[in-house]
JSON list of C-alpha atoms in Angstrom, two decimals:
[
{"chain": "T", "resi": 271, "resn": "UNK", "atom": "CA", "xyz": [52.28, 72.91, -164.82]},
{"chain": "T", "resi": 272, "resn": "UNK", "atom": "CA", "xyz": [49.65, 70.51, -165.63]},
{"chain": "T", "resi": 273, "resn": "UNK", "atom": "CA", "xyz": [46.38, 73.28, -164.47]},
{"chain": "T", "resi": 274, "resn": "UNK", "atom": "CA", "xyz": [48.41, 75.63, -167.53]},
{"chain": "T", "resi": 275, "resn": "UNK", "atom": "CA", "xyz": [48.67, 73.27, -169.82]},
{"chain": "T", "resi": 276, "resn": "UNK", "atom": "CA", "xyz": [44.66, 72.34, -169.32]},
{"chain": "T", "resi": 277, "resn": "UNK", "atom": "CA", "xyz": [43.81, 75.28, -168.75]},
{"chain": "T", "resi": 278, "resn": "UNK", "atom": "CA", "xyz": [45.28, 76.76, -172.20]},
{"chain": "T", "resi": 279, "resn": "UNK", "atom": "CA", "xyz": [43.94, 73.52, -173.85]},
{"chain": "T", "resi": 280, "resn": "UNK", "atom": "CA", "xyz": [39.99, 74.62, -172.37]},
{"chain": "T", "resi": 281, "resn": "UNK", "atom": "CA", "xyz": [40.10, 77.96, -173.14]},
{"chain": "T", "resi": 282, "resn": "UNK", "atom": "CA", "xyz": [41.00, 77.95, -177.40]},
{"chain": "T", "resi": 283, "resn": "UNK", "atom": "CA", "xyz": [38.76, 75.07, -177.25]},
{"chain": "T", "resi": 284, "resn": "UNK", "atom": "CA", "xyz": [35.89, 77.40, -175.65]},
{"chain": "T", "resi": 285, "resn": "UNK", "atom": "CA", "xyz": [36.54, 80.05, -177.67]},
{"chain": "T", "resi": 286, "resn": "UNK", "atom": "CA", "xyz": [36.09, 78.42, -180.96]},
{"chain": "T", "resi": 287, "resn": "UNK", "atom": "CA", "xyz": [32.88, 77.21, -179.75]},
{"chain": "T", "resi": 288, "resn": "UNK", "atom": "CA", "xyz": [32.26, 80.66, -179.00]},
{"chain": "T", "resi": 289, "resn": "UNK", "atom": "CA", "xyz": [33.17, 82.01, -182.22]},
{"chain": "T", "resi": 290, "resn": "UNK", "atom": "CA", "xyz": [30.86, 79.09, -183.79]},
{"chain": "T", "resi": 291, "resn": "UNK", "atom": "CA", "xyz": [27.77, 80.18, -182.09]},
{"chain": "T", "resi": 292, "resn": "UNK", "atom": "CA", "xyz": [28.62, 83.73, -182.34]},
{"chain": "T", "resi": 293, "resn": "UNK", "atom": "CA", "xyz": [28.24, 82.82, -186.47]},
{"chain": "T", "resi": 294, "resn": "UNK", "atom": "CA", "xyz": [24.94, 80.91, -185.72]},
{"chain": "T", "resi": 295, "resn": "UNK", "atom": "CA", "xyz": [23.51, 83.99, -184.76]},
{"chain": "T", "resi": 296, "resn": "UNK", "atom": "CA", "xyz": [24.67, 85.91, -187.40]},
{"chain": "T", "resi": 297, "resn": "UNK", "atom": "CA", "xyz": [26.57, 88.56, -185.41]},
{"chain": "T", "resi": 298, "resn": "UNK", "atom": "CA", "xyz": [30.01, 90.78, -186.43]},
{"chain": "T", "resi": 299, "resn": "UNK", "atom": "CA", "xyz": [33.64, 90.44, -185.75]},
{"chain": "T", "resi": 300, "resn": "UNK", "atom": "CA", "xyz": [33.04, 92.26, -182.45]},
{"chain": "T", "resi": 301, "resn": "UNK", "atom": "CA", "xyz": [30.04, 90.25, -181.23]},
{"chain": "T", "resi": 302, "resn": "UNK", "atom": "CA", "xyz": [32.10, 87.09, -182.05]},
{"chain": "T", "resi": 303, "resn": "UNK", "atom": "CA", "xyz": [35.44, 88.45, -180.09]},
{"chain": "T", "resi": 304, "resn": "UNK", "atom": "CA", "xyz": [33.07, 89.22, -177.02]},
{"chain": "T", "resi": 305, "resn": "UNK", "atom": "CA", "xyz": [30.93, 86.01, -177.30]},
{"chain": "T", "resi": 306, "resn": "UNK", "atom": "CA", "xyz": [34.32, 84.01, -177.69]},
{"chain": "T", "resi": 307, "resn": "UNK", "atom": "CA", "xyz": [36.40, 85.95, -174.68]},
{"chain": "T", "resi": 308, "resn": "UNK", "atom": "CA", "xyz": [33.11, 85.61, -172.14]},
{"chain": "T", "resi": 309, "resn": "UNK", "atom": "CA", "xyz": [33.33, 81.55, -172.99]},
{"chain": "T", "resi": 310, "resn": "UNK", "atom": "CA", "xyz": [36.59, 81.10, -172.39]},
{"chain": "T", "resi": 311, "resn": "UNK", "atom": "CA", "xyz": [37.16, 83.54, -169.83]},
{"chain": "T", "resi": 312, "resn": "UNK", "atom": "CA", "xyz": [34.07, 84.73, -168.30]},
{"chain": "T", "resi": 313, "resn": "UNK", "atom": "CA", "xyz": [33.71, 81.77, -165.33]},
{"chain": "T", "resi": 314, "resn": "UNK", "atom": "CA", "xyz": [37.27, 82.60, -163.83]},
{"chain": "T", "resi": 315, "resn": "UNK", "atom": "CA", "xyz": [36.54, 86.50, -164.34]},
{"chain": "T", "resi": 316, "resn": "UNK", "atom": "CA", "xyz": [32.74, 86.23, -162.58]},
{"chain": "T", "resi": 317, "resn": "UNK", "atom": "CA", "xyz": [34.73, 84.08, -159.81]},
{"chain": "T", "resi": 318, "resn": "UNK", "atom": "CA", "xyz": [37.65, 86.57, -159.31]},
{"chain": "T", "resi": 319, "resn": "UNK", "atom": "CA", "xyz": [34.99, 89.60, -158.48]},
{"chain": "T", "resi": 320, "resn": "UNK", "atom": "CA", "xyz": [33.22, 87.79, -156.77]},
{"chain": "T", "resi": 321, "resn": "UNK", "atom": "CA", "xyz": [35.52, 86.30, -154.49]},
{"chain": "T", "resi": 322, "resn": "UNK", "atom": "CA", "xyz": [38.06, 89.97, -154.69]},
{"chain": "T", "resi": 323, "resn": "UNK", "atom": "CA", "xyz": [40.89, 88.05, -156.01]},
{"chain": "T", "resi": 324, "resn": "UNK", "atom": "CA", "xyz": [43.19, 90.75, -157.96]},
{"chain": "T", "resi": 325, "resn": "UNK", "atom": "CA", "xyz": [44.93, 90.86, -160.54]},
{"chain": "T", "resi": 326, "resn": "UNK", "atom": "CA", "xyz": [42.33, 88.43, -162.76]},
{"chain": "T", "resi": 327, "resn": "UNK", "atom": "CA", "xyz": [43.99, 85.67, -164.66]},
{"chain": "T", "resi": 328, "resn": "UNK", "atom": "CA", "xyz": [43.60, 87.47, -168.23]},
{"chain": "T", "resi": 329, "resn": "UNK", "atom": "CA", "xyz": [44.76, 90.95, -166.57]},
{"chain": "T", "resi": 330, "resn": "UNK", "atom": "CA", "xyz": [47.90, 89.03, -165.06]},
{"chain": "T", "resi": 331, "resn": "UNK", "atom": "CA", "xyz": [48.24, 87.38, -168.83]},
{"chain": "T", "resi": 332, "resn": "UNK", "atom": "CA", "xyz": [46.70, 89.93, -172.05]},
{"chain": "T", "resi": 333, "resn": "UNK", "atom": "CA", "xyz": [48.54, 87.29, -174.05]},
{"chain": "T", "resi": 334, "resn": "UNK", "atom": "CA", "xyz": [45.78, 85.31, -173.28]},
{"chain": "T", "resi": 335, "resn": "UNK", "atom": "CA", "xyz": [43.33, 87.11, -174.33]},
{"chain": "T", "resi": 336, "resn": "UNK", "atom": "CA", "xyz": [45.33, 88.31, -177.96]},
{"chain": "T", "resi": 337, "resn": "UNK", "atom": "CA", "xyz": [45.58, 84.41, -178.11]},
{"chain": "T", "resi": 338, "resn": "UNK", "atom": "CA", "xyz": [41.70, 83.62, -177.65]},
{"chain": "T", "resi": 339, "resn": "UNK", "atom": "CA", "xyz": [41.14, 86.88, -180.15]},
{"chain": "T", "resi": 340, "resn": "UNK", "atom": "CA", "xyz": [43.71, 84.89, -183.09]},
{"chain": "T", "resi": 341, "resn": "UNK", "atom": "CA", "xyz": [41.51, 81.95, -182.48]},
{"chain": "T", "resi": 342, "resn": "UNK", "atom": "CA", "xyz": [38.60, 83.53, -183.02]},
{"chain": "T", "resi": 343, "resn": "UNK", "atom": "CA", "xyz": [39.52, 85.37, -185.83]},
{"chain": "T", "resi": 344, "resn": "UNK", "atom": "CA", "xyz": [41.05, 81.82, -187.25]},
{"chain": "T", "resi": 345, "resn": "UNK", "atom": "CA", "xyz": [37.35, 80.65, -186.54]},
{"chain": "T", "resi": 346, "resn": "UNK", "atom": "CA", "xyz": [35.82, 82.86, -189.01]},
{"chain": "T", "resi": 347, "resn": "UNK", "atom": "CA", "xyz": [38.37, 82.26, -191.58]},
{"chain": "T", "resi": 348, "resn": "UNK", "atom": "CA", "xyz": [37.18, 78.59, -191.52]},
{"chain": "T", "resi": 349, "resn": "UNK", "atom": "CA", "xyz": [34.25, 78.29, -189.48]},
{"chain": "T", "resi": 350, "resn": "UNK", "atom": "CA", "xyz": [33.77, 74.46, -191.79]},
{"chain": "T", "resi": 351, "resn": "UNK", "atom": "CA", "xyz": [36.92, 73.07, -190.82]},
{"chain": "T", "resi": 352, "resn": "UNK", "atom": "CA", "xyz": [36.31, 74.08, -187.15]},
{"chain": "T", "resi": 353, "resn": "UNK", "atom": "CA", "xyz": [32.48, 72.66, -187.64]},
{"chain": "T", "resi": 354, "resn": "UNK", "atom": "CA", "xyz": [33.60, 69.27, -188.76]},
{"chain": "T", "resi": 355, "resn": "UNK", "atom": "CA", "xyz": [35.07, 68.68, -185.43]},
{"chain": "T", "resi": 356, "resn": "UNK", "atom": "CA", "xyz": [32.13, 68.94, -183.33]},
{"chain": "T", "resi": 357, "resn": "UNK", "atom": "CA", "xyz": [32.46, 65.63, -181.71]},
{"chain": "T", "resi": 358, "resn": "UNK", "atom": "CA", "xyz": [36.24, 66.63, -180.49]},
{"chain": "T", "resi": 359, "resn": "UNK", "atom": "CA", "xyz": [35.18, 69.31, -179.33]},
{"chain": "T", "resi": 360, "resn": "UNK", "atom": "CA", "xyz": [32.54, 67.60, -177.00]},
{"chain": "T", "resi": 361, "resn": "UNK", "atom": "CA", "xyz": [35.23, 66.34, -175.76]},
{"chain": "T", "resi": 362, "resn": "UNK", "atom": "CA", "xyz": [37.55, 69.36, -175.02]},
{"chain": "T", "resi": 363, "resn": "UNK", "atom": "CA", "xyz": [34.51, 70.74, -173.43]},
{"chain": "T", "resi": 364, "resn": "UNK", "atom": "CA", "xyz": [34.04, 67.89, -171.19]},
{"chain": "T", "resi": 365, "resn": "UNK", "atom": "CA", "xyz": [38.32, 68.50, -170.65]},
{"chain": "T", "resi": 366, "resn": "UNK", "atom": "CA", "xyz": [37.67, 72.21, -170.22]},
{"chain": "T", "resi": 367, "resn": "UNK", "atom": "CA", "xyz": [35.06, 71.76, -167.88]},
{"chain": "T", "resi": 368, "resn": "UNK", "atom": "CA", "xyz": [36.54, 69.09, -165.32]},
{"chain": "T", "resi": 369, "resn": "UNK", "atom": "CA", "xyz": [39.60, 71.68, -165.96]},
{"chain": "T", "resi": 370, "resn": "UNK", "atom": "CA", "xyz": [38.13, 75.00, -164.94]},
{"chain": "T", "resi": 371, "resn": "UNK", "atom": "CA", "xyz": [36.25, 73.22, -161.97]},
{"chain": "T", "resi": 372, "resn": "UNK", "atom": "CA", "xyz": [39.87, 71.87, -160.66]},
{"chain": "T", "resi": 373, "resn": "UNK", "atom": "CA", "xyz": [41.35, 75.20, -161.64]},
{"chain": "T", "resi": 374, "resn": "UNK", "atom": "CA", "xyz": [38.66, 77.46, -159.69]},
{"chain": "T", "resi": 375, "resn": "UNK", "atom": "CA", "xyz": [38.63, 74.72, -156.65]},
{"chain": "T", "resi": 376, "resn": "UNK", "atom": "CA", "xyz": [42.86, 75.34, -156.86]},
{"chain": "T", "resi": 377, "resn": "UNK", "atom": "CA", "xyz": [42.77, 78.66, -156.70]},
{"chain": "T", "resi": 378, "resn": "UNK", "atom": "CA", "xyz": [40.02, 79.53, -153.67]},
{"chain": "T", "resi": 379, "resn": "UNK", "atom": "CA", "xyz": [42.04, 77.16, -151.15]},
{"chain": "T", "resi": 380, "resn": "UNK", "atom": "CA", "xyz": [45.12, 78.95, -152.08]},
{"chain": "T", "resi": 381, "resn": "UNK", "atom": "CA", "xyz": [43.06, 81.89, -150.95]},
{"chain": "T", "resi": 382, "resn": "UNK", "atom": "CA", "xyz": [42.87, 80.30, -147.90]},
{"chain": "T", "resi": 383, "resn": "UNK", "atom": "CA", "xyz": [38.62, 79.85, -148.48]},
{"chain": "T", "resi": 384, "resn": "UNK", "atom": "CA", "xyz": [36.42, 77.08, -146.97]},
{"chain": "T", "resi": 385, "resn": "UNK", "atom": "CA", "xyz": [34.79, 73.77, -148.64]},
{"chain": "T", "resi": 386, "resn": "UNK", "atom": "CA", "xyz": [32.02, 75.74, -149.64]},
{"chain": "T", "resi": 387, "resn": "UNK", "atom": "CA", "xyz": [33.45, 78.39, -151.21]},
{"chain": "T", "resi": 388, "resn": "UNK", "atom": "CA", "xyz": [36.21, 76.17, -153.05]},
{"chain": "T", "resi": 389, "resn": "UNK", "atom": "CA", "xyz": [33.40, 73.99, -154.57]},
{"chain": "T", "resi": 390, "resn": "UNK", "atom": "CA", "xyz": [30.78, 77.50, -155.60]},
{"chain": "T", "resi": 391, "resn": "UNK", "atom": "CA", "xyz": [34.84, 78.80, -157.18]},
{"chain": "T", "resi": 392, "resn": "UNK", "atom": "CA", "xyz": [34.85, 75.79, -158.95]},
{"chain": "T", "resi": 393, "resn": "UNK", "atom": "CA", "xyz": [31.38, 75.13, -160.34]},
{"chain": "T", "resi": 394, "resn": "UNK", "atom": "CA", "xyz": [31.29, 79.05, -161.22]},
{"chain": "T", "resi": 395, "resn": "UNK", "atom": "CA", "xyz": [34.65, 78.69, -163.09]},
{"chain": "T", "resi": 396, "resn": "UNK", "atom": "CA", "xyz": [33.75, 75.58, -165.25]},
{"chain": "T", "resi": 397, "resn": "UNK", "atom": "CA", "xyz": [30.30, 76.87, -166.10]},
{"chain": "T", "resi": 398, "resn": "UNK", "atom": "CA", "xyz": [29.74, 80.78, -166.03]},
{"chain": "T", "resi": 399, "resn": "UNK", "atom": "CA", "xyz": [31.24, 81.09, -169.54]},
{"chain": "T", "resi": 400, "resn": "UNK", "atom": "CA", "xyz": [28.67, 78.83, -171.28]},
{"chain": "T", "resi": 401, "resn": "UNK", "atom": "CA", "xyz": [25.94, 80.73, -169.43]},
{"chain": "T", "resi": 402, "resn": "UNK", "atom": "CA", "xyz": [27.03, 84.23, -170.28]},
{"chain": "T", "resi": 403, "resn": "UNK", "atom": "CA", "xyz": [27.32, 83.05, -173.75]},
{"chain": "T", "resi": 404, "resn": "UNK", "atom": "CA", "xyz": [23.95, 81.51, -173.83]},
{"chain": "T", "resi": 405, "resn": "UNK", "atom": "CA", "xyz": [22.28, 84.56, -172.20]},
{"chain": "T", "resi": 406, "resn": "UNK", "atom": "CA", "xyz": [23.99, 86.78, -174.92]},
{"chain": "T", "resi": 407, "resn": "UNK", "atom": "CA", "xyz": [23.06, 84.62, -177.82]},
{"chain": "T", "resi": 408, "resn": "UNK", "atom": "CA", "xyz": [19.92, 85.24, -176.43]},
{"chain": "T", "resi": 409, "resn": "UNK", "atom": "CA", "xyz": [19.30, 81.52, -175.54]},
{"chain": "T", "resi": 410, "resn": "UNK", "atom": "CA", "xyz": [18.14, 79.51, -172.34]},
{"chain": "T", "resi": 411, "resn": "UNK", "atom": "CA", "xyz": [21.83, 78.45, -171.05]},
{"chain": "T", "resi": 412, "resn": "UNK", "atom": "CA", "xyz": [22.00, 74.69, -172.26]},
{"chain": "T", "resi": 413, "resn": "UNK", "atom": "CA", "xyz": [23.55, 73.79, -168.81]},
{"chain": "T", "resi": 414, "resn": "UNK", "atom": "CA", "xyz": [19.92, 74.36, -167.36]},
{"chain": "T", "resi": 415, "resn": "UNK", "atom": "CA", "xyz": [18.50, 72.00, -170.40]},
{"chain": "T", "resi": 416, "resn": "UNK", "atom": "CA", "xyz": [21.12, 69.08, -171.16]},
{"chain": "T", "resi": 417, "resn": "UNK", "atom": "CA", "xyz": [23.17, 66.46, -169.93]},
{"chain": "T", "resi": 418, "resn": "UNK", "atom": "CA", "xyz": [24.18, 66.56, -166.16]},
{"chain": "T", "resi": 419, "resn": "UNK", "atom": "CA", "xyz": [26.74, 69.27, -166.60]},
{"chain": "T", "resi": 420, "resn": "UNK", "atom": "CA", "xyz": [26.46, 71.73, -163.85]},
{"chain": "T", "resi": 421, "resn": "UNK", "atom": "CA", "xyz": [26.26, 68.70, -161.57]},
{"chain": "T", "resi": 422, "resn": "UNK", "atom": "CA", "xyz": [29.38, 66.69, -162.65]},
{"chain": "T", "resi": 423, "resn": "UNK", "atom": "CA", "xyz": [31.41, 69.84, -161.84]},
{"chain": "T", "resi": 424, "resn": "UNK", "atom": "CA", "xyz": [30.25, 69.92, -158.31]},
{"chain": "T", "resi": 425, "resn": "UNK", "atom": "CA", "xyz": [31.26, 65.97, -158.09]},
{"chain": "T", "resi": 426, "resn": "UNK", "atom": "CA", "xyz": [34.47, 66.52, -159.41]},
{"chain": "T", "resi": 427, "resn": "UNK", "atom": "CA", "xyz": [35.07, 69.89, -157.22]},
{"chain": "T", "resi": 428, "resn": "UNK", "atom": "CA", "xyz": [34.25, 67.63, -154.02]},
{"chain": "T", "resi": 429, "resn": "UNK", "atom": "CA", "xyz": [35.68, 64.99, -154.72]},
{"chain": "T", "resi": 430, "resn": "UNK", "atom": "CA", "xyz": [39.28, 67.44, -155.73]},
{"chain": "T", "resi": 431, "resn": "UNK", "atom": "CA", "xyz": [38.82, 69.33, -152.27]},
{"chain": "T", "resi": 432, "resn": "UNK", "atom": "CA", "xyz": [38.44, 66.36, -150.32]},
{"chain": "T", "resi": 433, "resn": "UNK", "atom": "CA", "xyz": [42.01, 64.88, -152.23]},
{"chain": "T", "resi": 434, "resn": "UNK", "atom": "CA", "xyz": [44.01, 67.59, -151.23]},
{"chain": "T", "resi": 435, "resn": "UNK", "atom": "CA", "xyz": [42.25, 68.37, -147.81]},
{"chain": "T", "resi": 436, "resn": "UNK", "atom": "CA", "xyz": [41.61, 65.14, -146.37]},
{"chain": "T", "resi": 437, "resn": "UNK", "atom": "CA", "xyz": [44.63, 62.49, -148.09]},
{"chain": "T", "resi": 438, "resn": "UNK", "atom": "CA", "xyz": [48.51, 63.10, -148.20]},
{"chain": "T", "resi": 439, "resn": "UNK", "atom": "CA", "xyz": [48.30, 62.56, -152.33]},
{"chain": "T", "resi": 440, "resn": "UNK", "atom": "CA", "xyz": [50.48, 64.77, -154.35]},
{"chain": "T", "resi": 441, "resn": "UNK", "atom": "CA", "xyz": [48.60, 67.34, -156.32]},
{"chain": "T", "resi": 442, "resn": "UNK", "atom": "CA", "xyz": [49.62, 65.91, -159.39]},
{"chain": "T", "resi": 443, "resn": "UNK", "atom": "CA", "xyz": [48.14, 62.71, -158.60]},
{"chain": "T", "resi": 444, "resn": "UNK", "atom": "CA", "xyz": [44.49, 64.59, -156.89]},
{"chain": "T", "resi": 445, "resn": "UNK", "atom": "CA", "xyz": [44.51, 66.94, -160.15]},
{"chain": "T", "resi": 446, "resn": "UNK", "atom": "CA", "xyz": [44.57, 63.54, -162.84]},
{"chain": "T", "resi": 447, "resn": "UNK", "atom": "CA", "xyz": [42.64, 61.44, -160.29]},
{"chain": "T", "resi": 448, "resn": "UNK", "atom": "CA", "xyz": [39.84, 63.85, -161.08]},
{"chain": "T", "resi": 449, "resn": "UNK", "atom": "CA", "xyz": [40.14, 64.87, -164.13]},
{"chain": "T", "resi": 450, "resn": "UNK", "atom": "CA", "xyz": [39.93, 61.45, -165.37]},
{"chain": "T", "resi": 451, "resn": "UNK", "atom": "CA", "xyz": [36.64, 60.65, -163.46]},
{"chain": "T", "resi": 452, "resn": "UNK", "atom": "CA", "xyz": [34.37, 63.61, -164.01]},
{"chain": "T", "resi": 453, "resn": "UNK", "atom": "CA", "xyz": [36.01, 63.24, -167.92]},
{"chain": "T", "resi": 454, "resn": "UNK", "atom": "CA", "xyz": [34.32, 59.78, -167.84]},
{"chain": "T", "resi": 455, "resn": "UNK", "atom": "CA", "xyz": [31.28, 61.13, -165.67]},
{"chain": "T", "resi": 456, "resn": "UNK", "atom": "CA", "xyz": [30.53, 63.61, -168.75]},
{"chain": "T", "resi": 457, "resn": "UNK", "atom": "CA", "xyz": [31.38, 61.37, -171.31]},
{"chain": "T", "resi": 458, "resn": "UNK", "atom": "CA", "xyz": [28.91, 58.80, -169.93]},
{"chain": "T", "resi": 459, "resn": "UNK", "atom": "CA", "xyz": [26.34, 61.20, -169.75]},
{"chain": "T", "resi": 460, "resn": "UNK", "atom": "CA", "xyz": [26.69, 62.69, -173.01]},
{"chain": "T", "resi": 461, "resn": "UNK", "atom": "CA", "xyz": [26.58, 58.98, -174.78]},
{"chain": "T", "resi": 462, "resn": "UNK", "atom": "CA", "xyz": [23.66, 58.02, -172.51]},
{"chain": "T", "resi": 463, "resn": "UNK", "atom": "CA", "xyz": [21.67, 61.38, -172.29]},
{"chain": "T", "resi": 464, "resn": "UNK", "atom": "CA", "xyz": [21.78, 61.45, -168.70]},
{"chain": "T", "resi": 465, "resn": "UNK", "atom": "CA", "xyz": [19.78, 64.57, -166.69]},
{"chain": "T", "resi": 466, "resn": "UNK", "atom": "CA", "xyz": [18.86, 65.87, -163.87]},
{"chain": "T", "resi": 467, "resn": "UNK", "atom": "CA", "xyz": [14.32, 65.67, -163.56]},
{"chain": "T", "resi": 468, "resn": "UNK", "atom": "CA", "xyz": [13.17, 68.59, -165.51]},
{"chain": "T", "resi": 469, "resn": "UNK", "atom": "CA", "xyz": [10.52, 71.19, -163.48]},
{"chain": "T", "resi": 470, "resn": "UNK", "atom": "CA", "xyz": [7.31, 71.29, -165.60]},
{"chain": "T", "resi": 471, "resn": "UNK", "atom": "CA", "xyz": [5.20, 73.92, -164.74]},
{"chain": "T", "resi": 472, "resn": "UNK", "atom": "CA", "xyz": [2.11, 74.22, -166.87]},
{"chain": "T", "resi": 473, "resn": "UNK", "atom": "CA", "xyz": [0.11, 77.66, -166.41]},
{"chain": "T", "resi": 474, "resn": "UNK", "atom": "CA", "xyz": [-2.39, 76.26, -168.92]},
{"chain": "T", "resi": 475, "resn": "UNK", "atom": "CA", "xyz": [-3.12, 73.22, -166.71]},
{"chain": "T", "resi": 476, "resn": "UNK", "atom": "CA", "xyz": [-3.07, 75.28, -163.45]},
{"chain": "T", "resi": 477, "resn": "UNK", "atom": "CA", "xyz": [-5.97, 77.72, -165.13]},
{"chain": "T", "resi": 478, "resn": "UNK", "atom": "CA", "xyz": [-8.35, 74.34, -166.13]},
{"chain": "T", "resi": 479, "resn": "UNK", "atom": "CA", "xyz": [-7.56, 72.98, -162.44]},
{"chain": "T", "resi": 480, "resn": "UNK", "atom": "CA", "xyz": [-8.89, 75.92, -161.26]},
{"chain": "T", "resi": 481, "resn": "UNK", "atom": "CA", "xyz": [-11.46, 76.49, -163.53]},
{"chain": "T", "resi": 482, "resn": "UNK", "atom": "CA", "xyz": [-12.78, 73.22, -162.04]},
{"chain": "T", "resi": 483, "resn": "UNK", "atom": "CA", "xyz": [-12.42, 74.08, -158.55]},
{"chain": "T", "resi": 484, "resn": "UNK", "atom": "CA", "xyz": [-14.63, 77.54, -159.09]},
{"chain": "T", "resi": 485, "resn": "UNK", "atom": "CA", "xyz": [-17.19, 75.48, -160.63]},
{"chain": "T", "resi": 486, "resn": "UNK", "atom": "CA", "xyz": [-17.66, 73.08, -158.17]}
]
C-alpha cells in the first residue's frame, strides 16, 4: 500500500516538472503531455521492455496516465503557482526518486531476478524519466551534470535488496528504512552540492600537447 501511495505521490510530482520544462522550451500542449508522461512514466516503461514484464504499469492502469495528462494540463493553466514551489518539489523529486528505485528493485525480485538485475530495475526506474526528458528538451540529462543522483539510487537499491534478501524485516519496515536514508542522502547532497569527479577532456589542450611533441 505504501509503494502506491509513493508511487502516485512521484509521478504528479514528475509530471509537473515535466510540464514546467516542457514550457521552458516553448513547446505545445502535445509536446508538454509527452514530455510530462516520459517523466513520470518513462523509467518503469524502459524497465518493463527491457526486462519483458507485461502488462506495463500505465497499460495495467490508463487512469494513470488520464491522471498525469489533468496534471499537466492543470500545469499550464498555472504554470506560476506550480513555479513558486520549486523547492517542494526538490523534495518530491528526491521522494520520487528513492520511490521509483524501491519500486523498480520491488518489482524485479518478484520476477524472481538476481541482485544485479534488481539494482539496474531500480536505478533505471528512478532515473530514465529525467533522462528521456532531458534528451527531448534537447539538453545534456542533468543526472550526468549535478548532485550525486544516479548514485544515491544505486545505494538505496542495495541497501533495499540486501533488507529483504539477507534480514527477516517486514517489507514495510525495509521499504521506510530506505526511503528515509537515500531521502536524507539526496537532501544532503542537494544542500551541500555534493558530485561525483567530473571527466574533463580538453581537445584543445590535447592538439598544443601534441603540437609540442611534433616539434621536438
Amino acid at each position: 500500500m505504501i509503494l502506491q501511495v509513493l508511487y502516485l505521490i512521484a509521478i504528479v510530482s514528475e509530471a509537473i516538472t515535466g510540464a514546467l520544462s516542457a514550457g521552458k522550451h516553448r513547446m505545445d500542449l502535445f509536446g508538454v503531455l509527452l514530455i510530462s508522461l516520459v517523466t513520470a512514466i518513462g523509467g518503469g516503461t524502459i524497465r518493463d521492455i527491457v526486462l519483458d514484464m507485461h502488462p506495463m504499469t500505465w497499460v495495467q492502469h490508463p487512469e494513470y496516465v488520464l491522471m498525469l495528462c489533468f496534471f499537466s494540463m492543470l500545469t499550464v493553466m498555472i504554470p506560476y503557482f506550480f513555479a513558486h514551489f520549486d523547492r517542494l518539489f526538490l523534495l518530491l523529486d528526491a521522494l520520487g526518486l528513492i520511490s521509483f528505485s524501491i519500486i523498480g528493485v520491488n518489482k524485479a525480485f518478484t520476477h524472481d531476478f538476481g541482485f544485479v538485475v534488481c539494482v539496474i530495475a531500480g536505478v533505471m526506474t528512478g532515473v530514465s524519466g529525467g533522462i528521456l526528458r532531458d534528451i527531448l528538451c534537447n539538453k545534456i540529462p542533468l543526472v550526468f551534470q549535478k548532485e550525486l543522483y544516479a548514485s544515491i539510487s544505486i545505494v538505496a537499491c542495495i541497501l533495499y535488496y540486501i533488507l529483504c534478501v539477507y534480514t527477516e524485516l517486514p517489507n514495510i519496515i525495509a521499504v521506510l528504512s530506505t526511503l528515509i536514508f537515500g531521502f536524507g542522502f539526496r537532501v544532503l547532497a542537494i544542500h551541500y552540492k555534493l558530485s561525483l569527479p567530473i571527466f574533463i577532456f580538453d581537445e584543445e589542450k590535447m592538439k598544443k600537447h601534441n603540437n609540442k611533441e611534433n616539434k621536438r
